[in-house]
PDB file of C-alpha atoms in Angstrom:
ATOM      1  CA  MET A   1       1.862  -9.616  31.256  1.00 36.00           C
ATOM      2  CA  THR A   2       2.895 -13.237  31.097  1.00 38.00           C
ATOM      3  CA  THR A   3       6.082 -14.258  29.357  1.00 37.00           C
ATOM      4  CA  HIS A   4       6.624 -17.507  27.587  1.00 41.00           C
ATOM      5  CA  PRO A   5       9.931 -19.322  27.913  1.00 43.00           C
ATOM      6  CA  ARG A   6      12.037 -19.341  24.764  1.00 46.00           C
ATOM      7  CA  GLU A   7      11.878 -22.649  22.969  1.00 52.00           C
ATOM      8  CA  PRO A   8      15.249 -24.387  22.482  1.00 58.00           C
ATOM      9  CA  LEU A   9      16.770 -23.867  19.067  1.00 59.00           C
ATOM     10  CA  THR A  10      16.619 -26.774  16.682  1.00 70.00           C
ATOM     11  CA  ARG A  11      19.777 -28.197  15.146  1.00 71.00           C
ATOM     12  CA  ARG A  12      18.893 -26.682  11.776  1.00 74.00           C
ATOM     13  CA  VAL A  13      18.406 -23.208  13.273  1.00 68.00           C
ATOM     14  CA  ARG A  14      21.680 -23.457  15.194  1.00 71.00           C
ATOM     15  CA  TRP A  15      23.591 -24.331  12.017  1.00 77.00           C
ATOM     16  CA  ARG A  16      21.869 -21.522  10.132  1.00 74.00           C
ATOM     17  CA  ASN A  17      22.802 -19.035  12.849  1.00 74.00           C
ATOM     18  CA  ARG A  18      26.407 -20.213  12.747  1.00 78.00           C
ATOM     19  CA  ALA A  19      26.487 -19.867   8.965  1.00 82.00           C
ATOM     20  CA  VAL A  20      25.143 -16.317   9.228  1.00 78.00           C
ATOM     21  CA  ALA A  21      27.701 -15.481  11.932  1.00 79.00           C
ATOM     22  CA  VAL A  22      30.603 -16.900   9.888  1.00 86.00           C
ATOM     23  CA  THR A  23      29.462 -15.064   6.762  1.00 86.00           C
ATOM     24  CA  GLY A  24      29.221 -11.786   8.645  1.00 82.00           C
ATOM     25  CA  LEU A  25      32.609 -12.183  10.317  1.00 84.00           C
ATOM     26  CA  VAL A  26      34.354 -13.118   7.066  1.00 89.00           C
ATOM     27  CA  THR A  27      32.739 -10.154   5.281  1.00 88.00           C
ATOM     28  CA  VAL A  28      33.909  -7.733   7.966  1.00 85.00           C
ATOM     29  CA  TRP A  29      37.401  -9.276   7.907  1.00 88.00           C
ATOM     30  CA  VAL A  30      37.705  -8.832   4.123  1.00 88.00           C
ATOM     31  CA  LEU A  31      36.370  -5.266   4.297  1.00 84.00           C
ATOM     32  CA  LEU A  32      38.871  -4.382   7.008  1.00 83.00           C
ATOM     33  CA  TRP A  33      41.736  -5.653   4.846  1.00 86.00           C
ATOM     34  CA  GLY A  34      40.373  -3.662   1.913  1.00 81.00           C
ATOM     35  CA  THR A  35      41.004  -6.254  -0.789  1.00 83.00           C
ATOM     36  CA  PHE A  36      39.161  -9.403  -1.809  1.00 85.00           C
ATOM     37  CA  THR A  37      41.651 -12.247  -2.071  1.00 88.00           C
ATOM     38  CA  TRP A  38      41.402 -15.947  -1.307  1.00 90.00           C
ATOM     39  CA  ALA A  39      44.031 -15.486   1.396  1.00 89.00           C
ATOM     40  CA  ASN A  40      41.832 -12.903   3.138  1.00 88.00           C
ATOM     41  CA  VAL A  41      38.760 -15.124   2.803  1.00 90.00           C
ATOM     42  CA  ILE A  42      40.586 -18.137   4.255  1.00 91.00           C
ATOM     43  CA  GLY A  43      42.049 -15.958   7.005  1.00 91.00           C
ATOM     44  CA  GLY A  44      38.561 -14.687   7.796  1.00 89.00           C
ATOM     45  CA  LEU A  45      37.256 -18.255   8.016  1.00 91.00           C
ATOM     46  CA  VAL A  46      40.032 -19.150  10.450  1.00 92.00           C
ATOM     47  CA  VAL A  47      39.363 -16.074  12.603  1.00 88.00           C
ATOM     48  CA  ALA A  48      35.613 -16.740  12.561  1.00 87.00           C
ATOM     49  CA  ALA A  49      36.143 -20.366  13.611  1.00 86.00           C
ATOM     50  CA  VAL A  50      38.424 -19.334  16.480  1.00 87.00           C
ATOM     51  CA  LEU A  51      35.984 -16.684  17.688  1.00 82.00           C
ATOM     52  CA  LEU A  52      33.004 -19.057  17.590  1.00 79.00           C
ATOM     53  CA  VAL A  53      34.835 -21.925  19.291  1.00 81.00           C
ATOM     54  CA  VAL A  54      37.136 -20.230  21.793  1.00 79.00           C
ATOM     55  CA  PHE A  55      34.904 -17.258  22.622  1.00 72.00           C
ATOM     56  CA  PRO A  56      31.341 -18.562  22.406  1.00 68.00           C
ATOM     57  CA  LEU A  57      28.735 -15.818  22.580  1.00 60.00           C
ATOM     58  CA  PRO A  58      25.009 -16.005  23.318  1.00 61.00           C
ATOM     59  CA  PRO A  59      23.235 -17.108  20.131  1.00 58.00           C
ATOM     60  CA  VAL A  60      22.035 -14.281  17.913  1.00 55.00           C
ATOM     61  CA  THR A  61      18.907 -15.603  16.297  1.00 58.00           C
ATOM     62  CA  PHE A  62      18.298 -14.767  12.660  1.00 60.00           C
ATOM     63  CA  ALA A  63      14.563 -14.353  12.258  1.00 65.00           C
ATOM     64  CA  GLY A  64      14.656 -12.744   8.837  1.00 71.00           C
ATOM     65  CA  ARG A  65      15.545 -13.917   5.378  1.00 80.00           C
ATOM     66  CA  ILE A  66      18.067 -12.796   2.803  1.00 82.00           C
ATOM     67  CA  ARG A  67      16.506 -10.845  -0.088  1.00 88.00           C
ATOM     68  CA  PRO A  68      18.906 -10.650  -3.081  1.00 90.00           C
ATOM     69  CA  VAL A  69      17.583  -7.442  -4.687  1.00 93.00           C
ATOM     70  CA  PRO A  70      17.526  -5.318  -1.490  1.00 92.00           C
ATOM     71  CA  LEU A  71      20.905  -6.823  -0.544  1.00 91.00           C
ATOM     72  CA  LEU A  72      22.360  -5.722  -3.879  1.00 94.00           C
ATOM     73  CA  ARG A  73      20.778  -2.289  -3.411  1.00 94.00           C
ATOM     74  CA  PHE A  74      22.403  -2.029   0.020  1.00 93.00           C
ATOM     75  CA  LEU A  75      25.838  -3.030  -1.308  1.00 92.00           C
ATOM     76  CA  VAL A  76      25.710  -0.570  -4.208  1.00 94.00           C
ATOM     77  CA  ARG A  77      24.636   2.300  -1.958  1.00 94.00           C
ATOM     78  CA  PHE A  78      27.266   1.335   0.640  1.00 92.00           C
ATOM     79  CA  LEU A  79      30.041   1.445  -1.964  1.00 91.00           C
ATOM     80  CA  TRP A  80      28.760   4.806  -3.187  1.00 93.00           C
ATOM     81  CA  ASP A  81      28.717   6.205   0.365  1.00 91.00           C
ATOM     82  CA  LEU A  82      32.233   4.846   0.844  1.00 89.00           C
ATOM     83  CA  VAL A  83      33.539   6.729  -2.203  1.00 91.00           C
ATOM     84  CA  VAL A  84      31.721   9.974  -1.364  1.00 91.00           C
ATOM     85  CA  ALA A  85      32.787   9.929   2.302  1.00 90.00           C
ATOM     86  CA  SER A  86      36.407   9.208   1.340  1.00 88.00           C
ATOM     87  CA  ALA A  87      36.417  12.217  -0.992  1.00 90.00           C
ATOM     88  CA  GLN A  88      34.864  14.445   1.678  1.00 85.00           C
ATOM     89  CA  VAL A  89      37.387  13.406   4.337  1.00 84.00           C
ATOM     90  CA  ALA A  90      40.266  13.886   1.872  1.00 85.00           C
ATOM     91  CA  TRP A  91      39.006  17.398   1.104  1.00 83.00           C
ATOM     92  CA  LEU A  92      38.839  18.239   4.819  1.00 80.00           C
ATOM     93  CA  ALA A  93      42.418  17.019   5.220  1.00 77.00           C
ATOM     94  CA  VAL A  94      43.885  19.239   2.476  1.00 79.00           C
ATOM     95  CA  ARG A  95      41.689  22.300   2.947  1.00 77.00           C
ATOM     96  CA  PHE A  96      43.861  25.090   4.346  1.00 76.00           C
ATOM     97  CA  GLY A  97      42.617  27.579   6.907  1.00 71.00           C
ATOM     98  CA  HIS A  98      39.679  25.424   7.909  1.00 69.00           C
ATOM     99  CA  THR A  99      39.354  23.644  11.228  1.00 74.00           C
ATOM    100  CA  PRO A 100      37.034  20.622  10.893  1.00 75.00           C
ATOM    101  CA  ARG A 101      34.332  20.396  13.512  1.00 80.00           C
ATOM    102  CA  GLY A 102      32.580  17.272  14.595  1.00 83.00           C
ATOM    103  CA  ALA A 103      29.666  16.060  16.631  1.00 87.00           C
ATOM    104  CA  ILE A 104      28.668  13.127  18.796  1.00 90.00           C
ATOM    105  CA  ILE A 105      25.205  12.135  17.651  1.00 92.00           C
ATOM    106  CA  ALA A 106      22.804   9.721  19.330  1.00 92.00           C
ATOM    107  CA  VAL A 107      20.741   7.738  16.825  1.00 93.00           C
ATOM    108  CA  PRO A 108      17.981   5.459  18.183  1.00 93.00           C
ATOM    109  CA  LEU A 109      17.338   2.578  15.803  1.00 92.00           C
ATOM    110  CA  ARG A 110      13.915   1.209  14.947  1.00 91.00           C
ATOM    111  CA  VAL A 111      14.912  -2.475  15.239  1.00 89.00           C
ATOM    112  CA  ASN A 112      16.555  -3.148  18.588  1.00 86.00           C
ATOM    113  CA  THR A 113      18.233  -6.513  17.997  1.00 85.00           C
ATOM    114  CA  ASP A 114      21.848  -7.561  18.458  1.00 82.00           C
ATOM    115  CA  LEU A 115      22.183  -8.409  14.771  1.00 82.00           C
ATOM    116  CA  ASN A 116      20.780  -5.089  13.555  1.00 86.00           C
ATOM    117  CA  LEU A 117      22.871  -3.090  16.021  1.00 89.00           C
ATOM    118  CA  THR A 118      26.006  -4.939  14.901  1.00 86.00           C
ATOM    119  CA  LEU A 119      25.389  -4.658  11.158  1.00 89.00           C
ATOM    120  CA  THR A 120      24.441  -0.980  11.312  1.00 92.00           C
ATOM    121  CA  ALA A 121      27.386  -0.127  13.570  1.00 91.00           C
ATOM    122  CA  GLU A 122      29.836  -2.021  11.328  1.00 88.00           C
ATOM    123  CA  ALA A 123      28.524  -0.346   8.175  1.00 90.00           C
ATOM    124  CA  LEU A 124      28.863   3.086   9.794  1.00 90.00           C
ATOM    125  CA  SER A 125      32.352   2.417  11.149  1.00 88.00           C
ATOM    126  CA  LEU A 126      33.632   1.291   7.740  1.00 86.00           C
ATOM    127  CA  VAL A 127      32.628   4.608   6.147  1.00 88.00           C
ATOM    128  CA  PRO A 128      35.342   7.280   6.627  1.00 87.00           C
ATOM    129  CA  GLY A 129      34.347  10.212   8.819  1.00 88.00           C
ATOM    130  CA  SER A 130      32.130   8.318  11.252  1.00 89.00           C
ATOM    131  CA  LEU A 131      33.050   6.182  14.239  1.00 88.00           C
ATOM    132  CA  ILE A 132      30.861   4.291  16.703  1.00 90.00           C
ATOM    133  CA  LEU A 133      31.657   5.368  20.266  1.00 91.00           C
ATOM    134  CA  GLU A 134      29.006   3.317  22.041  1.00 90.00           C
ATOM    135  CA  ALA A 135      26.067   1.059  21.311  1.00 89.00           C
ATOM    136  CA  ASP A 136      23.364   1.034  23.977  1.00 90.00           C
ATOM    137  CA  ARG A 137      21.824  -2.421  23.733  1.00 86.00           C
ATOM    138  CA  ALA A 138      19.022  -1.613  26.195  1.00 88.00           C
ATOM    139  CA  THR A 139      17.631   1.279  24.124  1.00 90.00           C
ATOM    140  CA  GLY A 140      18.976   0.330  20.699  1.00 90.00           C
ATOM    141  CA  THR A 141      20.857   3.626  20.394  1.00 93.00           C
ATOM    142  CA  LEU A 142      24.114   4.213  18.554  1.00 93.00           C
ATOM    143  CA  TYR A 143      26.394   7.059  19.607  1.00 94.00           C
ATOM    144  CA  VAL A 144      28.390   8.147  16.572  1.00 93.00           C
ATOM    145  CA  HIS A 145      31.296  10.589  16.283  1.00 91.00           C
ATOM    146  CA  VAL A 146      31.094  12.428  12.953  1.00 90.00           C
ATOM    147  CA  ILE A 147      33.511  14.940  11.465  1.00 87.00           C
ATOM    148  CA  GLY A 148      32.548  17.775   9.146  1.00 80.00           C
ATOM    149  CA  VAL A 149      29.285  18.531  10.959  1.00 83.00           C
ATOM    150  CA  ARG A 150      28.755  22.226  11.748  1.00 80.00           C
ATOM    151  CA  THR A 151      25.012  22.851  12.097  1.00 83.00           C
ATOM    152  CA  LEU A 152      21.991  21.159  13.630  1.00 87.00           C
ATOM    153  CA  ASP A 153      20.541  20.727  10.130  1.00 88.00           C
ATOM    154  CA  GLU A 154      23.588  18.647   9.188  1.00 88.00           C
ATOM    155  CA  VAL A 155      23.140  16.657  12.397  1.00 89.00           C
ATOM    156  CA  GLU A 156      19.546  15.825  11.456  1.00 91.00           C
ATOM    157  CA  ARG A 157      20.631  14.973   7.922  1.00 91.00           C
ATOM    158  CA  PHE A 158      23.196  12.517   9.268  1.00 92.00           C
ATOM    159  CA  ARG A 159      20.658  10.986  11.659  1.00 92.00           C
ATOM    160  CA  ARG A 160      18.202  10.463   8.796  1.00 92.00           C
ATOM    161  CA  GLY A 161      21.016   8.883   6.777  1.00 93.00           C
ATOM    162  CA  VAL A 162      21.710   6.382   9.560  1.00 93.00           C
ATOM    163  CA  ARG A 163      18.048   5.414   9.752  1.00 92.00           C
ATOM    164  CA  GLU A 164      17.922   5.008   5.972  1.00 93.00           C
ATOM    165  CA  LEU A 165      21.002   2.782   6.228  1.00 94.00           C
ATOM    166  CA  GLU A 166      19.263   0.728   8.914  1.00 93.00           C
ATOM    167  CA  GLU A 167      16.183   0.393   6.713  1.00 93.00           C
ATOM    168  CA  ARG A 168      18.279  -0.872   3.797  1.00 93.00           C
ATOM    169  CA  ILE A 169      19.922  -3.444   6.072  1.00 92.00           C
ATOM    170  CA  VAL A 170      16.596  -4.638   7.457  1.00 92.00           C
ATOM    171  CA  ALA A 171      15.134  -4.768   3.934  1.00 91.00           C
ATOM    172  CA  ALA A 172      18.058  -6.984   2.901  1.00 90.00           C
ATOM    173  CA  VAL A 173      18.143  -9.443   5.822  1.00 88.00           C
ATOM    174  CA  GLY A 174      15.318  -8.579   8.230  1.00 85.00           C
ATOM    175  CA  SER A 175      11.966 -10.181   8.883  1.00 83.00           C
ATOM    176  CA  ALA A 176       8.651  -8.884   7.577  1.00 83.00           C
ATOM    177  CA  GLU A 177       7.705  -7.725  11.088  1.00 85.00           C
ATOM    178  CA  GLU A 178      10.958  -5.757  11.423  1.00 84.00           C
ATOM    179  CA  LEU A 179      10.546  -4.197   7.996  1.00 84.00           C
ATOM    180  CA  GLY A 180       6.995  -3.178   8.876  1.00 84.00           C
ATOM    181  CA  ARG A 181       8.288  -0.945  11.679  1.00 83.00           C
ATOM    182  CA  PHE A 182       9.580   1.515   9.097  1.00 81.00           C
ATOM    183  CA  HIS A 183       6.044   2.084   7.825  1.00 75.00           C
ATOM    184  CA  GLN A 184       4.834   3.173  11.260  1.00 72.00           C
ATOM    185  CA  PRO A 185       5.193   6.624  12.855  1.00 66.00           C
ATOM    186  CA  ASP A 186       8.604   7.116  14.418  1.00 63.00           C
ATOM    187  CA  PRO A 187       8.102   7.033  18.211  1.00 55.00           C
ATOM    188  CA  THR A 188      11.565   8.482  18.882  1.00 54.00           C
ATOM    189  CA  GLY A 189      12.021  12.178  19.288  1.00 53.00           C
ATOM    190  CA  ALA A 190      15.032  14.352  18.740  1.00 47.00           C
ATOM    191  CA  GLU A 191      18.088  13.134  20.586  1.00 51.00           C
ATOM    192  CA  PRO A 192      20.755  15.353  22.157  1.00 51.00           C
ATOM    193  CA  VAL A 193      23.862  16.180  20.175  1.00 53.00           C
ATOM    194  CA  ASP A 194      27.262  17.456  21.265  1.00 53.00           C
ATOM    195  CA  LEU A 195      28.720  19.817  18.669  1.00 51.00           C
ATOM    196  CA  GLU A 196      32.475  20.078  19.045  1.00 53.00           C
ATOM    197  CA  GLY A 197      33.923  23.560  18.870  1.00 50.00           C
ATOM    198  CA  ALA A 198      30.504  25.192  18.948  1.00 48.00           C
ATOM    199  CA  PRO A 199      30.566  28.800  20.200  1.00 42.00           C
ATOM    200  CA  THR A 200      29.234  29.296  23.729  1.00 37.00           C
TER     201      THR A 200
END
């Protein structure tokens, strides 16, 4: 199979990629602070500028387009998941006589791009009860530590939830080709899971 060299990015594409990177970094910065203020937005812009200038990374091309309605749908569902997960974690913290169990779950994503891996991992990490331990760029797999998981059915439910989250992200900012992958049969099989505290 012959490979074609990647064409150099045009000036317009480079500026668009930088704008997408700055927007993403500022959004993450504001979410990490937990409040939307002009001081946090300006601070996020400063941090984004420093990261892009002092620590230049390989360009992450943005081949998709922003779709307002799916983006709004993603944000509403994300806020809902945030509230529900916070309540669940709070209940686990105050529930007496119950030892929470967790699991490390491998979730292979459908769209193996740096941007999709980053956005999906950030969205998962911001929801209480789940934490990204590793992101395998070669296979597009996220390894997530989850608390409150006790059975394999709950593991599969969480894995389906991650893939639904990925689909909402791709629907909001992905390309038509990337979105079309969710209408094809899933080539990935069941991945191993490590249940913490499981009886031997």
